[in-house]
Coordinates of C-alpha atoms and ligand atoms in Angstrom, one line a residue:
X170 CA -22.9 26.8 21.8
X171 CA -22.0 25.9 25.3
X172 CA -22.3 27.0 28.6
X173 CA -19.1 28.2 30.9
X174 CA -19.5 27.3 34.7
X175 CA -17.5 28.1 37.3
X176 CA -19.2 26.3 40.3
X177 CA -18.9 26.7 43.9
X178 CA -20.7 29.8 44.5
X179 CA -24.2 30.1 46.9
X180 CA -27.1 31.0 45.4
X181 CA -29.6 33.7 46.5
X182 CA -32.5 35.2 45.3
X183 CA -35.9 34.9 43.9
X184 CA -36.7 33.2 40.3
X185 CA -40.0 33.2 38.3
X186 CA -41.0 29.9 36.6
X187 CA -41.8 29.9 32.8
X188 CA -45.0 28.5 30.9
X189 CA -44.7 24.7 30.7
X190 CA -43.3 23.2 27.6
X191 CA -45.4 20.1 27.5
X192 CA -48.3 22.1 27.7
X193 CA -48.0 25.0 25.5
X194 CA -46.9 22.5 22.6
X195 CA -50.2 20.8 22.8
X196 CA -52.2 23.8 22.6
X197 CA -50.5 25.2 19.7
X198 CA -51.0 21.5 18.0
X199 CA -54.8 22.1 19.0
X200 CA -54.9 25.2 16.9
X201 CA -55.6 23.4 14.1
X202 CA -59.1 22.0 15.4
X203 CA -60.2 25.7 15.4
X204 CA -62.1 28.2 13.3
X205 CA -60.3 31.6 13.4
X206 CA -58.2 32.7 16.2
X207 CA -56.4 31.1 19.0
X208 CA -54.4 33.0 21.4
X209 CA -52.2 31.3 24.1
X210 CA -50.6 33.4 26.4
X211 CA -47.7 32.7 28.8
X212 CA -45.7 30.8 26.8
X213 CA -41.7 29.8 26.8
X214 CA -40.2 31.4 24.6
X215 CA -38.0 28.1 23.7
X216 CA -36.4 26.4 21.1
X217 CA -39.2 23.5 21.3
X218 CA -42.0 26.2 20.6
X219 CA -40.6 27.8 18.0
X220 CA -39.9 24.1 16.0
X221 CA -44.0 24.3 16.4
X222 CA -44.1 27.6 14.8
X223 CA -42.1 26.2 12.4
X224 CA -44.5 22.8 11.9
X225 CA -47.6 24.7 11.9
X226 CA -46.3 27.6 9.6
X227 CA -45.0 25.4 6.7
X228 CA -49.2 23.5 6.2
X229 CA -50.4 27.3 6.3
X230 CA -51.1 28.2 9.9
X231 CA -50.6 32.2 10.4
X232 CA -48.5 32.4 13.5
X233 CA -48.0 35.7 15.5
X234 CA -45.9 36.1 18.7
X235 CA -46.0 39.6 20.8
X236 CA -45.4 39.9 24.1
X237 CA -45.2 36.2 25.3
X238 CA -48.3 35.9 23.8
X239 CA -48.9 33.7 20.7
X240 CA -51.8 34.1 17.9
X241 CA -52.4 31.2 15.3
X242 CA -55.3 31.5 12.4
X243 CA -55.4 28.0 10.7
X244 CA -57.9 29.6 8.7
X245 CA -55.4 29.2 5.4
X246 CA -54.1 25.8 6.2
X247 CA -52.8 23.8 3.1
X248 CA -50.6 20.9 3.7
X249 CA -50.7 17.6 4.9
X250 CA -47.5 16.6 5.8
X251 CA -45.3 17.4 8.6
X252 CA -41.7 19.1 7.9
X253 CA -39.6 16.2 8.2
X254 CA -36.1 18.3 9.3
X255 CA -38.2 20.0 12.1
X256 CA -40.4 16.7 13.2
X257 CA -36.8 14.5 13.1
X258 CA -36.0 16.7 16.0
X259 CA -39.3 17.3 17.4
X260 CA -40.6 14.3 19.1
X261 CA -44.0 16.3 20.7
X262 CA -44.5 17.0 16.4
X263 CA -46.3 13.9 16.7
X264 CA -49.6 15.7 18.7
X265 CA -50.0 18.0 15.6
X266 CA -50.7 14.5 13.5
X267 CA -54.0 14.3 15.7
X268 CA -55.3 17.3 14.8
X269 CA -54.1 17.2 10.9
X270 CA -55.7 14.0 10.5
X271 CA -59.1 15.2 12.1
X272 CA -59.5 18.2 10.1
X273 CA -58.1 17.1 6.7
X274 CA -58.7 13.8 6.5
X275 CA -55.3 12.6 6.6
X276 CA -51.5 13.3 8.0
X277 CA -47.8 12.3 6.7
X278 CA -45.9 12.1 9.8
X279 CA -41.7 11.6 9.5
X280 CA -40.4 9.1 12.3
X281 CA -40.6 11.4 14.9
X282 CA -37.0 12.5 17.3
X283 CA -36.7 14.3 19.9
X284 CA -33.9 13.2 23.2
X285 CA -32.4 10.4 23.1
X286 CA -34.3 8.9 26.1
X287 CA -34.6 5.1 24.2
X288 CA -37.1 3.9 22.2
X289 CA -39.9 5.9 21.8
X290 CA -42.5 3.8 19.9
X291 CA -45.3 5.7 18.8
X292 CA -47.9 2.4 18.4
X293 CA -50.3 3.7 20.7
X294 CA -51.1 6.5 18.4
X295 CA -51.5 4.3 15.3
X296 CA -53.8 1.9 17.0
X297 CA -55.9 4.6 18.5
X298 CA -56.6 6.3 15.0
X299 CA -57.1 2.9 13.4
X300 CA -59.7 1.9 16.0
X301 CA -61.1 5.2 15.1
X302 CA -61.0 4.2 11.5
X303 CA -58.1 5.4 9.9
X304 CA -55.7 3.6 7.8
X305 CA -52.0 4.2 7.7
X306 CA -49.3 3.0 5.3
X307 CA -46.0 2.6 6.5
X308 CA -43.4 3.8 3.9
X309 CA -39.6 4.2 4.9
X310 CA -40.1 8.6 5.5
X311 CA -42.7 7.6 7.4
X312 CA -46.5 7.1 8.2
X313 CA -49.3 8.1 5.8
X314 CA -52.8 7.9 7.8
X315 CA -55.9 8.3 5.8
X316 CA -59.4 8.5 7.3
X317 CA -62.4 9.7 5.0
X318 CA -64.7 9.7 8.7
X319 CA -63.1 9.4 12.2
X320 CA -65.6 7.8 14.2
X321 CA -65.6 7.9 18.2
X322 CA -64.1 4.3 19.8
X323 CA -63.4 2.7 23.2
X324 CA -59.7 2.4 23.3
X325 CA -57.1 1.1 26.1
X326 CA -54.1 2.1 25.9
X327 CA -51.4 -0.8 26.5
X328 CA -49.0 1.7 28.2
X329 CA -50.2 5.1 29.8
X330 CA -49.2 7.7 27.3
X331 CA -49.2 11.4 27.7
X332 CA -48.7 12.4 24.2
X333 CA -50.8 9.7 23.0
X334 CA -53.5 11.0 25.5
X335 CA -53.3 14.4 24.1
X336 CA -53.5 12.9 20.7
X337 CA -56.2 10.6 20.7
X338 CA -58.3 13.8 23.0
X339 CA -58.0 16.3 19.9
X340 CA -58.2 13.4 16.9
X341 CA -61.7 12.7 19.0
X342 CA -62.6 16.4 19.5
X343 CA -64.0 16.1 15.8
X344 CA -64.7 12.8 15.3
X345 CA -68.2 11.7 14.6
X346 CA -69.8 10.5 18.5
X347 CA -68.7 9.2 21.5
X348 CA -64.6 8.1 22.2
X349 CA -64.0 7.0 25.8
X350 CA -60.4 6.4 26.5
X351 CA -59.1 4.4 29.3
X352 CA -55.7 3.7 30.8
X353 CA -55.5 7.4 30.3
X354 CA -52.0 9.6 31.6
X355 CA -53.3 12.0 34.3
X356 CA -50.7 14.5 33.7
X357 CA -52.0 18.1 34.7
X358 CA -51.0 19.2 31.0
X359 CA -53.5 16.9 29.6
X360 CA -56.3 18.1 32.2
X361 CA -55.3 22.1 30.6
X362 CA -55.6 20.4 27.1
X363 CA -59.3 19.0 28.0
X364 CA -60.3 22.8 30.0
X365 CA -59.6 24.5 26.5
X366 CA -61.1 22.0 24.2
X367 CA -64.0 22.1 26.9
X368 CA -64.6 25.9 27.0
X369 CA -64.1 25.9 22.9
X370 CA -67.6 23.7 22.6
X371 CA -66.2 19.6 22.8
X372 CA -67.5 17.8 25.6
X373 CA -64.6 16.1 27.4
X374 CA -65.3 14.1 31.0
X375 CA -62.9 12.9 33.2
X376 CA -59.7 14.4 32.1
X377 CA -56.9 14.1 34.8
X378 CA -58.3 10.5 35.9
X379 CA -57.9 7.6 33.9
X380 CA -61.2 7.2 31.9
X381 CA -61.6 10.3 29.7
X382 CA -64.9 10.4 27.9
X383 CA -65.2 12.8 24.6
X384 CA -68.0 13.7 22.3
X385 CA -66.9 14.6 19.0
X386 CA -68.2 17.6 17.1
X387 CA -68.5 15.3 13.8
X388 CA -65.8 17.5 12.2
X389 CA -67.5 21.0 13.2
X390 CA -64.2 23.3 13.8
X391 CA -64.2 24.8 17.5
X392 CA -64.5 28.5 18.0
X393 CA -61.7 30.1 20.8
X394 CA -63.6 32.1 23.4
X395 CA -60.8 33.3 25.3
X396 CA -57.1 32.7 25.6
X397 CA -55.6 29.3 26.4
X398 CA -52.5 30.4 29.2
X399 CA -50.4 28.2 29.6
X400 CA -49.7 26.6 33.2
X401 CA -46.9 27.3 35.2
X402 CA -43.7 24.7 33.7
X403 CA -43.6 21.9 37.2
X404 CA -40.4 20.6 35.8
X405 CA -39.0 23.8 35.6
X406 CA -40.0 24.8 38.9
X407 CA -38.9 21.1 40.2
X408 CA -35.7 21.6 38.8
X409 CA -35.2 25.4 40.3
X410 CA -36.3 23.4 43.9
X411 CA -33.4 20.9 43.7
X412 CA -30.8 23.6 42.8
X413 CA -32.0 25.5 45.9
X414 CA -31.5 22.6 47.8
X415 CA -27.9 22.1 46.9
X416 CA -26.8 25.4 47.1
X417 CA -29.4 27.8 48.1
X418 CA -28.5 30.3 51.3
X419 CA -32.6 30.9 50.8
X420 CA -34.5 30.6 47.0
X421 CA -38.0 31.7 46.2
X422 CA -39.5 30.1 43.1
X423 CA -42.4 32.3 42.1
X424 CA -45.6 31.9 39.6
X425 CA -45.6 27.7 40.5
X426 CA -47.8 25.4 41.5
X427 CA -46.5 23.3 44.1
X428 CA -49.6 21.1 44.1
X429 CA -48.2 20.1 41.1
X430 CA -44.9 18.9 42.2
X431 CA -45.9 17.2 45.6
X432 CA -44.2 14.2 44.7
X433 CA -40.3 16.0 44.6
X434 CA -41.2 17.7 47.9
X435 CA -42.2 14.7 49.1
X436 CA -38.6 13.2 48.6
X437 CA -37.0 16.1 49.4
X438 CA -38.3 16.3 52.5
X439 CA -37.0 12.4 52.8
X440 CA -34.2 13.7 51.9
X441 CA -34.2 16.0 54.7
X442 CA -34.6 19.6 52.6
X443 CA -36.8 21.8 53.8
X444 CA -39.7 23.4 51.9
X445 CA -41.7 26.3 52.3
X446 CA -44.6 25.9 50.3
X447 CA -47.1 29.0 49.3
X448 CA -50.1 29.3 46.9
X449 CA -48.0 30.0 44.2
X450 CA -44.3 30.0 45.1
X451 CA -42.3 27.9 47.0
X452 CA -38.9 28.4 49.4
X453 CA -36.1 26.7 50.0
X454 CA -32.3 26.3 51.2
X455 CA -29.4 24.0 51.6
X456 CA -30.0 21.4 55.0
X457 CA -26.4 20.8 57.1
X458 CA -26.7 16.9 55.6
X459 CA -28.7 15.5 53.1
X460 CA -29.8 11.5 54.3
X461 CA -29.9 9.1 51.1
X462 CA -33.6 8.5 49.4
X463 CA -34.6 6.0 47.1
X464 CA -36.9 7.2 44.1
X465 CA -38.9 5.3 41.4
X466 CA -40.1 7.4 38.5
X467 CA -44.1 7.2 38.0
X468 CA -46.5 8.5 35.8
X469 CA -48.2 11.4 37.7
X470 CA -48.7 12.2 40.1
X471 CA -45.7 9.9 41.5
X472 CA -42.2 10.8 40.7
X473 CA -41.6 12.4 37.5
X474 CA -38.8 10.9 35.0
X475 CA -38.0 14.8 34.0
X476 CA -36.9 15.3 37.5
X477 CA -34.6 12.1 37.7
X478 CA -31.6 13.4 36.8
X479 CA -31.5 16.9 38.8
X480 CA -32.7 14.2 41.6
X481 CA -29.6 12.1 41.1
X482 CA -27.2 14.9 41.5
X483 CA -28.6 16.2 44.6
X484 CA -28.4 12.3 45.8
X485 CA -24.2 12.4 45.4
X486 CA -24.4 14.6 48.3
X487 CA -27.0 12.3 50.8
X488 CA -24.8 10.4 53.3
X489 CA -25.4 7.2 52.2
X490 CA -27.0 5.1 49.3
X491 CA -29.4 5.4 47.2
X492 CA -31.2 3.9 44.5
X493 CA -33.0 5.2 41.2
X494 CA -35.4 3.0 39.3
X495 CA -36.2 4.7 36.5
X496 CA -39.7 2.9 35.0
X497 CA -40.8 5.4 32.3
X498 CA -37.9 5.4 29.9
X499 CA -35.3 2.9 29.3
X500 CA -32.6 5.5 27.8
X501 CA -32.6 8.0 30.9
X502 CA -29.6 7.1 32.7
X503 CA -27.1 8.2 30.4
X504 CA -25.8 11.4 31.9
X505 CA -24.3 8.7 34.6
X506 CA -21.4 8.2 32.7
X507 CA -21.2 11.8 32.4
X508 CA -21.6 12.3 36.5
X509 CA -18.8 10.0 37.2
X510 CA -15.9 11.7 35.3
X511 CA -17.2 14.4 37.4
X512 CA -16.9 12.0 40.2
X513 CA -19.9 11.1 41.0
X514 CA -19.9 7.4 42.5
X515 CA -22.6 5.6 40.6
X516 CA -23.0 2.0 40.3
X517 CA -25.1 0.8 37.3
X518 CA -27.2 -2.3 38.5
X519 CA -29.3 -2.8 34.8
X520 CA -30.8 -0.8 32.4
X521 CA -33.3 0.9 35.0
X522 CA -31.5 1.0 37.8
X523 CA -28.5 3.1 39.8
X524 CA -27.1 3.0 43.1
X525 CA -25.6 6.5 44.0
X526 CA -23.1 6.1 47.2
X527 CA -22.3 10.4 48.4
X528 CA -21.6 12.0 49.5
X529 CA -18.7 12.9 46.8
X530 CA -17.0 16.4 46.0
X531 CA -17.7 16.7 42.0
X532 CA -15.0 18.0 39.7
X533 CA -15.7 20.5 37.0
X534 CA -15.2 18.9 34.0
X535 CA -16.2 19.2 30.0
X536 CA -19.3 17.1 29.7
X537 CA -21.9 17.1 26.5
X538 CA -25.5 16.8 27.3
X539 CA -27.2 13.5 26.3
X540 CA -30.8 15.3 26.4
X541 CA -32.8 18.3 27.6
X542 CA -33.8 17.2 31.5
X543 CA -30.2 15.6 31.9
X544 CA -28.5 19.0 30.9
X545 CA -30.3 20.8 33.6
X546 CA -29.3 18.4 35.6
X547 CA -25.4 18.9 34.7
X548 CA -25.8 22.9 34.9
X549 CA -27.1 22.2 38.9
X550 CA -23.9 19.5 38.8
X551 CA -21.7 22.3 37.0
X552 CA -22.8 24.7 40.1
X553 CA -22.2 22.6 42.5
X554 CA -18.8 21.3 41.2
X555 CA -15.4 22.8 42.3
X556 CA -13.7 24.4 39.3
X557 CA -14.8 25.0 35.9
X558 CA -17.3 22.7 33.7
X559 CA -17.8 23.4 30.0
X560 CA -21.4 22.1 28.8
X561 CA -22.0 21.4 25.5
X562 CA -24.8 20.8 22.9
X563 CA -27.0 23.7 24.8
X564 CA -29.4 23.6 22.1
X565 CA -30.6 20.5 24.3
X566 CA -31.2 22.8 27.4
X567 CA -32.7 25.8 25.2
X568 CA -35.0 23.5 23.7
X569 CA -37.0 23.3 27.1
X570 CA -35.2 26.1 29.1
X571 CA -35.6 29.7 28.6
X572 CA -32.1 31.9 28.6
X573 CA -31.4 29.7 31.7
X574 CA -27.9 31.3 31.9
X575 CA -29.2 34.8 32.2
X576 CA -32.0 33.7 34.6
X577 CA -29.7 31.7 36.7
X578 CA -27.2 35.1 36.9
X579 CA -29.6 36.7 38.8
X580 CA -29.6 34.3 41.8
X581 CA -25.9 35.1 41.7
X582 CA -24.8 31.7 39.8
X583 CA -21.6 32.3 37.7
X584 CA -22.6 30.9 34.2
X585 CA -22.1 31.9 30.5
X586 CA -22.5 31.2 26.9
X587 CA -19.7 30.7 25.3
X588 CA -19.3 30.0 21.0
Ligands
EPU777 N1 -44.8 4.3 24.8 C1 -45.1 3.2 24.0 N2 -45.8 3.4 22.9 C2 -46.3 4.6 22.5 C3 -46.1 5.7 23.3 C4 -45.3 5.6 24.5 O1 -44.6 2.1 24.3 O2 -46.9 4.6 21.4 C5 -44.0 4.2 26.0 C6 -42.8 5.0 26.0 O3 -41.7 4.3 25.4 C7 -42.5 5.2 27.5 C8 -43.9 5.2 28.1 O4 -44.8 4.7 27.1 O5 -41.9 4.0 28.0 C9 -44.4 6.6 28.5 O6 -44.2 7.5 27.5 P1 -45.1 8.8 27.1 O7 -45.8 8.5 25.8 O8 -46.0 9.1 28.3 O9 -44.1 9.9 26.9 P2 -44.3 11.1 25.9 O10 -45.7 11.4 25.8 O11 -43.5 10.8 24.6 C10 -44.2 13.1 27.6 C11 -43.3 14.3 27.7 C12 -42.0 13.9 28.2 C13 -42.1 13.2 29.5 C14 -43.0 12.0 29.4 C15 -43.3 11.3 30.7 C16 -44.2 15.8 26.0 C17 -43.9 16.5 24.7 N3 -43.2 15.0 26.4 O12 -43.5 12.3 26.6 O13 -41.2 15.1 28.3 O14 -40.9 12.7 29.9 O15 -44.3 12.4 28.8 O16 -43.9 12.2 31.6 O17 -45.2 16.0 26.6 C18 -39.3 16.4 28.2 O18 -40.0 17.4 28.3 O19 -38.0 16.5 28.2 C19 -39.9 15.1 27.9 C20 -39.2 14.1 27.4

């Protein structure tokens, strides 16, 4: 599958913003800490959710979906051992290991995949369950972790992690006593996560600051009291800012929350965009010049690394240079080779770092996307481009995106999937 553009044209309009993918994912994982029940509502319908289905369904979960909204009984649940064809594309099929592990006593994980962002150890996660007592053999499929009693632990975590966050949260929600964790990622998705587990009977503290403090329900499943909906996606809507920005004659991004992308405004405005910001939508369109901005990814609430690469296209049109340090993942420059043969002038300086010198007229071109953030990043490129760009491996983009063509269509963009 691959997506047609033929860029150039002004964009118009008003577009809604999905459920966030790095939220909903977690929930579903959570499912498994329940007795009866859980309903999430909101959520993506997206290629990442339904490899969850998928993970969940093959150890015996019962998983409905009507209407956006998603019911999963765990009631039934069997296996042990995560499907290694989805989880070797799946990198967030790691979270479900938590919960496995807590309720059965023990979890075969596959090496995990998911974009090819560079390495993407996972030893925070083992050390975590060890210090909460678990054992884990390392075989060449994978990792077999055994625990006959999770007990609650002080853990730092070496590098802020929010998977491993997640993880460590719901392994804790049933161990037996007290877990604090500290170093913790303060992602808004892992403050949702704690709000559910909270409302479901677990006592979580300090969720969305870096010491979180659990107390385990010494294996007692959790009980849903009402749906888990799933926030509003900030990269998403991040990502729908930036392509107003480049070509927008006046874009409304509705069913956001701009608190939760203050950080892109923030260099946007820098960057000399304009944004209109409401309770729940935000506005925007295309300045006369864009002035050059330099960006560091952070771990929230600084500059997010999903928002790099739509960043760095906007950045070949500032007048002037610009740099990108990129300090989360080490793999997360390769679209630039892509953005050059569209002509793009971007100068590598090390494995973190780009200068882009604009501003520069890009070239349609046939370009294949690296990962899921970088191929939204070369549809707003695509747009922008004179001519006609042919985007392959789509699957990336539908992985995170939801019919972006057809959604993009309605702001006028001229965009289509193609065999
Ligand atoms: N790290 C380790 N050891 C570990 C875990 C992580 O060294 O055991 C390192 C990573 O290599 C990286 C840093 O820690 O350098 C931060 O990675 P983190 O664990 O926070 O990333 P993640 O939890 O795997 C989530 C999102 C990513 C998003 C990052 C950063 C999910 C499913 N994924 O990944 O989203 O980029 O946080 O915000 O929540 C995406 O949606 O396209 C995506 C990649």
């Amino acid at each position: 599958m691959k997506f047609l553009v033929r860029g150039g044209k002004k964009l118009s309009g008003e577009i809604d913003v999905m459920g966030a993918k790095n939220s909903v994912l977690k929930a579903m994982a959570a499912s498994v800490l329940f007795d009866g029940v859980v309903n999430i509502t909101n959520v993506p319908l997206i290629e990442d959710v339904f490899r969850m289905r998928e993970l969940l369904s093959d150890i015996g979960a019962e998983v409905r979906e009507e209407k956006r909204k998603l019911s999963i009984s765990t009631d039934k649940l069997r296996g042990d051992t995560l499907k290694k064809s989805v989880s070797e594309r799946l990198r967030a099929s790691i979270v479900l290991a938590g919960p496995i592990l807590a309720r059965q006593g023990k979890v075969f994980f596959p090496y995990p995949g998911g974009c090819v962002i560079g390495k993407r150890p996972i030893d925070v996660f083992l050390d975590g369950w060890r210090a909460m007592g678990a054992h884990i053999k390392e075989t060449s499929e994978g990792f077999e972790i055994k625990a006959k009693k999770l007990r609650g632990t002080d853990y730092f975590f070496r590098v802020v992690s929010v998977t491993g966050t997640e993880t460590l949260i719901m392994t804790a929600a049933l161990a037996e006593g007290k877990t604090v964790l500290r170093n913790a990622a303060l992602e808004p998705e892992v403050s949702a996560l704690a709000d559910f587990l909270n409302r479901a009977g677990v006592k979580i503290r300090g969720a969305g600051t870096p010491t979180i403090e659990i107390d385990g329900t010494g294996g007692r499943l959790l009980k849903a009291t009402e749906p888990f909906r799933v926030m509003p996606d900030r990269i998403e809507a991040g990502s729908f800012l930036i392509l107003g920005a480049v070509l927008g004659k006046g874009i409304r991004i509705n069913h956001c929350n701009p608190e939760h992308i203050m950080a892109l405004i923030s260099a946007l405005h820098d960057a000399g965009v304009e944004v209109k910001i409401g309770e729940d939508w935000v506005e925007t369109k295309k300045p006369d010049r864009f002035s050059p901005v330099n960006i560091k990814t952070r771990e929230y609430p600084g500059f997010p690394t999903d928002l790099q690469a739509p960043f760095a296209v906007l950045l070949t049109q500032a007048q002037g240079e610009s740099i990108i340090f990129e300090s989360i993942f080490e793999g997360r420059l390769g679209y630039v080779e892509e953005l050059k043969r569209m002509g793009a002038k971007i100068v590598p300086c090390d494995p973190h770092r780009v200068i882009i010198a604009g501003p520069t007229e890009l070239q349609g071109r046939e370009i294949e996307t690296p990962d899921l953030r970088a191929g939204l990043a070369f549809v707003i490129a695509a747009l922008l481009a004179k001519g006609k760009s042919v985007i392959g491996n789509v699957y990336q983009i539908d992985r995170g995106y939801e019919r972006i063509d057809e959604r993009l269509r309605k702001l006028g963009a001229d965009i289509e999937r193609i065999e």
